[in-house]
PDB file of C-alpha atoms in Angstrom:
ATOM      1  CA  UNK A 122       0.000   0.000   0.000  1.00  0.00           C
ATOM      2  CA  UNK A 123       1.243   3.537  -0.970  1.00  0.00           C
ATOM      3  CA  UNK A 124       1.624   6.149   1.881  1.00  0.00           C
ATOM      4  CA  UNK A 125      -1.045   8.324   1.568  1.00  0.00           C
ATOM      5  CA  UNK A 126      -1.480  12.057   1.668  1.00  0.00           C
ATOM      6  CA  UNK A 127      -4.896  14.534   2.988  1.00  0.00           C
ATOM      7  CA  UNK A 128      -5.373  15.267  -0.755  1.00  0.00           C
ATOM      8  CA  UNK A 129      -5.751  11.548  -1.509  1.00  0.00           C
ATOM      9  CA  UNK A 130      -8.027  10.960   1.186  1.00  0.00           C
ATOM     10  CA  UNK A 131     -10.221  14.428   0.454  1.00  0.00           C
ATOM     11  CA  UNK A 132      -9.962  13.221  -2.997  1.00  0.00           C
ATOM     12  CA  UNK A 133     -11.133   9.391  -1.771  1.00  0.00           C
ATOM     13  CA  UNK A 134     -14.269  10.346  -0.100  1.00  0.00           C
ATOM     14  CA  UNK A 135     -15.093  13.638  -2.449  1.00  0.00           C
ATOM     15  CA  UNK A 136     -18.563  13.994  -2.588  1.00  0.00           C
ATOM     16  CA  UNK A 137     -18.733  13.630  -6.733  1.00  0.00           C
ATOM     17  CA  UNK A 138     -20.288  10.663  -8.542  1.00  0.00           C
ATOM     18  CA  UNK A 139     -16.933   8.500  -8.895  1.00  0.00           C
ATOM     19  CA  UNK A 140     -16.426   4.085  -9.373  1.00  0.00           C
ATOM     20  CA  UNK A 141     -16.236   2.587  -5.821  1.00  0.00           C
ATOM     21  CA  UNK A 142     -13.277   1.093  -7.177  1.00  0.00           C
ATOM     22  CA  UNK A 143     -11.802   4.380  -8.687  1.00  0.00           C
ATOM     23  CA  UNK A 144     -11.719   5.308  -4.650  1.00  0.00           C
ATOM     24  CA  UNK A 145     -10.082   2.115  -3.290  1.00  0.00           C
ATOM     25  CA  UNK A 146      -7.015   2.928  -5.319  1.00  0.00           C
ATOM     26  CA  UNK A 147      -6.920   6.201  -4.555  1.00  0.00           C
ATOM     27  CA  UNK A 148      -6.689   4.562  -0.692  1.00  0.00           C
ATOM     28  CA  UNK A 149      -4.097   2.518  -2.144  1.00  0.00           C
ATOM     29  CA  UNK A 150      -5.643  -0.563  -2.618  1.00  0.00           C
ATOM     30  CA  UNK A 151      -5.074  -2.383  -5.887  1.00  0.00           C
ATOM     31  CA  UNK A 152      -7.602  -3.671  -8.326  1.00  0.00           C
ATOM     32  CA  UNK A 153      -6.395  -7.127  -8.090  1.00  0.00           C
ATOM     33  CA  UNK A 154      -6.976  -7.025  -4.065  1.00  0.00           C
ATOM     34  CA  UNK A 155     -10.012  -4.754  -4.265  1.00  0.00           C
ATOM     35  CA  UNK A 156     -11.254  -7.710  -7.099  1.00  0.00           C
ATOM     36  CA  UNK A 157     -10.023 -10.272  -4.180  1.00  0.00           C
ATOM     37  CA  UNK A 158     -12.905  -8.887  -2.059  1.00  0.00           C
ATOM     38  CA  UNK A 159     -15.600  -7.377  -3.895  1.00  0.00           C
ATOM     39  CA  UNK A 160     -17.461  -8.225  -7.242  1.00  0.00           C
ATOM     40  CA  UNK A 161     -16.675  -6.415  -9.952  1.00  0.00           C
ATOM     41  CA  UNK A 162     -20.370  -4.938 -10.182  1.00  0.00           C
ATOM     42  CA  UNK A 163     -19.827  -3.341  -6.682  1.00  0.00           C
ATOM     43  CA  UNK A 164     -16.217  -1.925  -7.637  1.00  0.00           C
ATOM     44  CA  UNK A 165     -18.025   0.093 -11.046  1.00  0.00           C
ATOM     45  CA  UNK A 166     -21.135   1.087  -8.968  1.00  0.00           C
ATOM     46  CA  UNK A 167     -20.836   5.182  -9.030  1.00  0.00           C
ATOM     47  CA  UNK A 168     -21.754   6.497  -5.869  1.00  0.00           C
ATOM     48  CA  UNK A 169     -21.167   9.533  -3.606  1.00  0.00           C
ATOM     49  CA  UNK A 170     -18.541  10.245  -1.478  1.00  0.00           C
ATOM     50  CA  UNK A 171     -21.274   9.991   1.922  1.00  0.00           C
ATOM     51  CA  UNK A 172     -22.075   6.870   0.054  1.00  0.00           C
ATOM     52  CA  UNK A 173     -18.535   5.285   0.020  1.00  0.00           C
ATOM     53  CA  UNK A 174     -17.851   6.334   3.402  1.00  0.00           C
ATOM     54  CA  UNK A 175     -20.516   3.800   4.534  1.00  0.00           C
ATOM     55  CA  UNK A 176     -19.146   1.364   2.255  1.00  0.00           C
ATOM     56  CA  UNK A 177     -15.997   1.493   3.255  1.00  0.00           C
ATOM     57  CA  UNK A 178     -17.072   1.655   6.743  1.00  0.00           C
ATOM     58  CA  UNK A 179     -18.855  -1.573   6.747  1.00  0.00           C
ATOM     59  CA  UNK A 180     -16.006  -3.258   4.454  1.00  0.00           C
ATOM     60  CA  UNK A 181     -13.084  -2.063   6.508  1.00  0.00           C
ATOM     61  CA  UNK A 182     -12.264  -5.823   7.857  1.00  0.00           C
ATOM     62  CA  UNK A 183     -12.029  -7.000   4.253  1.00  0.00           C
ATOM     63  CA  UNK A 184      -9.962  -4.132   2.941  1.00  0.00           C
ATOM     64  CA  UNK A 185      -6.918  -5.579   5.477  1.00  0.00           C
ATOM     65  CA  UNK A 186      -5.317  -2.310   6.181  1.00  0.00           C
ATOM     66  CA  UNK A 187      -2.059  -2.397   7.139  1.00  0.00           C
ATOM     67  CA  UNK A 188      -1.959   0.432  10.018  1.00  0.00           C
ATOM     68  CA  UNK A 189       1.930   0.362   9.834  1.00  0.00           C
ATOM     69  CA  UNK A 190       3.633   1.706   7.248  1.00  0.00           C
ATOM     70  CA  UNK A 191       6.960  -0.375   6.155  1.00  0.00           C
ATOM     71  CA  UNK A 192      10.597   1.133   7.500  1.00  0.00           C
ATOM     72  CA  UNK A 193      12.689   1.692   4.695  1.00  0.00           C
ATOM     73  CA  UNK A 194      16.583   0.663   5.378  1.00  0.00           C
ATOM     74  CA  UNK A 195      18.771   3.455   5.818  1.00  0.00           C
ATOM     75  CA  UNK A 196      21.555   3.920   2.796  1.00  0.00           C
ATOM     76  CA  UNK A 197      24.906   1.730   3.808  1.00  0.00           C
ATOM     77  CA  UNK A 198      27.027   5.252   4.366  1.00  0.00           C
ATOM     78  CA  UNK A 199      24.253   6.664   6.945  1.00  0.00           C
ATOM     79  CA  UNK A 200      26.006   8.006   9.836  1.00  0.00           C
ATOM     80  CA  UNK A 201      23.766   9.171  13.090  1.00  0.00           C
ATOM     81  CA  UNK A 202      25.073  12.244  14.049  1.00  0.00           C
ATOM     82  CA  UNK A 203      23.932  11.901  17.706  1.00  0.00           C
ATOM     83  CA  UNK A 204      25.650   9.086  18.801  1.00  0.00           C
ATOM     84  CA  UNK A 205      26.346   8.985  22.402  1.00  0.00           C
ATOM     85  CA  UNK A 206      30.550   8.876  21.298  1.00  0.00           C
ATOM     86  CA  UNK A 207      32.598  12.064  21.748  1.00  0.00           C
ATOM     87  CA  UNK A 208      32.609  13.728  18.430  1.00  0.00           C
ATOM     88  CA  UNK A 209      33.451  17.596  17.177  1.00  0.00           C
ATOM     89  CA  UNK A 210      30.552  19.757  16.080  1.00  0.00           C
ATOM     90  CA  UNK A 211      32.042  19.832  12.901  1.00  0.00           C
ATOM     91  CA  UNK A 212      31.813  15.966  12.481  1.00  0.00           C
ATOM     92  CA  UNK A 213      27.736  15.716  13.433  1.00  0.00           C
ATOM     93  CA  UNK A 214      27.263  18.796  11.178  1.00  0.00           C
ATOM     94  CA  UNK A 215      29.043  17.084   8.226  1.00  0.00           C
ATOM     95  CA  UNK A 216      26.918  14.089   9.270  1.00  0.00           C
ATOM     96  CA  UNK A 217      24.101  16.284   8.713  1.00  0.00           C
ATOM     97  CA  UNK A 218      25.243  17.235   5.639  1.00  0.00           C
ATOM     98  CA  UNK A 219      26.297  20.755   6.275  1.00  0.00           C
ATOM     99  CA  UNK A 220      29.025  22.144   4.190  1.00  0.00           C
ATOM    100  CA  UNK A 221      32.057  23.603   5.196  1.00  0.00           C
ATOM    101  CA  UNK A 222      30.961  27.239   4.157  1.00  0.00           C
ATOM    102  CA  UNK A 223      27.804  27.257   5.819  1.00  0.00           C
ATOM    103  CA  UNK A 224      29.096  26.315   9.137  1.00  0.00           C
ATOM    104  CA  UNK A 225      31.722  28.553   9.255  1.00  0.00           C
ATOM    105  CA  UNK A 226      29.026  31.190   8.476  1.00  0.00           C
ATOM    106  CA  UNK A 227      27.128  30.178  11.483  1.00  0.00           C
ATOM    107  CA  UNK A 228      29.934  29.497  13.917  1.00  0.00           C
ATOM    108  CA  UNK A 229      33.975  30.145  14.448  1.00  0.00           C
ATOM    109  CA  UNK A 230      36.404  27.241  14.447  1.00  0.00           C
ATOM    110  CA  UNK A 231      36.626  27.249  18.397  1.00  0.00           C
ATOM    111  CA  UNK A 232      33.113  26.139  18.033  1.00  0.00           C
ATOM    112  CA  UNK A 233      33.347  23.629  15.383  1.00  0.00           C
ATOM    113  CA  UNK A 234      35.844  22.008  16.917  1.00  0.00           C
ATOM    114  CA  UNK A 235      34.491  21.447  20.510  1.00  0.00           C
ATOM    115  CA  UNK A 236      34.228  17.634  21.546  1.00  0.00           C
ATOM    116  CA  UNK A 237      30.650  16.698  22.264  1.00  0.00           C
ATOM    117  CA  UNK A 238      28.026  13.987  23.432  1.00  0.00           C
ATOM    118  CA  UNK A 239      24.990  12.963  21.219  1.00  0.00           C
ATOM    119  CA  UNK A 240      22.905  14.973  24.084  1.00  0.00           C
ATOM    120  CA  UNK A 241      25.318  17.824  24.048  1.00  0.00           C
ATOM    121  CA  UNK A 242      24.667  18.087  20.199  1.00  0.00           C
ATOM    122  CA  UNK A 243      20.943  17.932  20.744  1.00  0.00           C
ATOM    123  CA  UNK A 244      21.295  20.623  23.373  1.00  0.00           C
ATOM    124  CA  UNK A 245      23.779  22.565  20.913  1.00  0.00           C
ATOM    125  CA  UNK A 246      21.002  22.774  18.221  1.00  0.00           C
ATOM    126  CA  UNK A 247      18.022  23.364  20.309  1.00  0.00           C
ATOM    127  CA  UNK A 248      20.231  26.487  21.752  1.00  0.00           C
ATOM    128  CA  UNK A 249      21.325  27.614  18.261  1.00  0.00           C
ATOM    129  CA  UNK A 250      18.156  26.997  16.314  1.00  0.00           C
ATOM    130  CA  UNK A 251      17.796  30.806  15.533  1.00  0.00           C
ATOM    131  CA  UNK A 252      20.581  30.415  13.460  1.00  0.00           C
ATOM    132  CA  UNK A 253      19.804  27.551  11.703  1.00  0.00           C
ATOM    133  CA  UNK A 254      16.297  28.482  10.902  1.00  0.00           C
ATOM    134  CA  UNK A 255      17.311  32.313   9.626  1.00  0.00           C
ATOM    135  CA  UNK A 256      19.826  30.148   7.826  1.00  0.00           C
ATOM    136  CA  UNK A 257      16.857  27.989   6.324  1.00  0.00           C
ATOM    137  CA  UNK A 258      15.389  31.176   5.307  1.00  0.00           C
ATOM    138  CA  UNK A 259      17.781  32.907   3.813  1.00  0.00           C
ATOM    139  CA  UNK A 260      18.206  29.497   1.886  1.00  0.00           C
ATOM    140  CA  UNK A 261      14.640  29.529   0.962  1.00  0.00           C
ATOM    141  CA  UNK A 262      14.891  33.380  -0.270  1.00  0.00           C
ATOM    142  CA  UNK A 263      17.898  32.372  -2.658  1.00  0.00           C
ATOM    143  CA  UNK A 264      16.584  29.403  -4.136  1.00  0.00           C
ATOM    144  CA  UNK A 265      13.319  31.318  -4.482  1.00  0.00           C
ATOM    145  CA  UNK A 266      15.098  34.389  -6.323  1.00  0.00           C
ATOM    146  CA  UNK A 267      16.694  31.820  -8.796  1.00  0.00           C
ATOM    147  CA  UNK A 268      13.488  30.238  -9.698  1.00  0.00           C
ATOM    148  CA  UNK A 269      12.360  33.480 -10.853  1.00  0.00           C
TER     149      UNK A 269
END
């Protein structure tokens, strides 16, 4: 089943004459499993979104959701940056994926190279986090002005 978004679900339950089965794959749920369940008749009845609600209400036990979505693997060079081991600031913002110049823009080598807990990192960014997010913005406000 695909991770759904609001839109999908809005767009599952709209209250516009669509196929029963039309709105099961918006949910996710595949023809071939929706066919598993329900005769085809049922899955091209057109009905109204009020209507499918009830529908899918009272067919919820054969529609076999899955209420957990599956963990992807993280990539084989993922590094967690808050490891409890004694690492620089420099190192977990690397492992974040900062680059060189924008953490020297934020903070002076004194900083970047103080040794530091997982915890103490955590702590580090929670009391910095006005930096990072006018950071962010100013980000935002670049990659906005080269859009245009």
């Amino acid at each position: 089943m695909k991770q759904l978004i609001l839109t999908d679900i809005a767009d599952a339950f709209a209250d516009e004459p669509m196929k029963i089965g039309d709105r099961l794959q918006i949910l996710g749920i595949s023809k071939k499993e929706s066919a598993e369940h329900f005769a085809k008749d049922l899955l091209e009845t057109v009905v109204h979104g009020s209507s499918f609600l009830k529908f899918f209400q009272n067919n919820i036990d054969k529609l076999s959701f899955d209420d957990n979505v599956p963990a992807e693997g993280l990539p084989e060079n993922y590094v967690n940056p808050y490891e409890d081991k004694q690492k620089t600031i420099d190192q977990r913002l690397s492992d974040l994926e900062m680059t060189a110049e924008d953490k020297l823009e934020l903070f002076d080598q004194d900083t970047l190279d103080l040794l530091v807990s997982g915890q103490e990192f955590t702590d580090f960014l929670v009391s910095n986090k006005q930096k990072f997010l006018e950071k962010l913005g100013s980000l935002a406000m670049e990659e906005k002005t080269d859009a245009t």
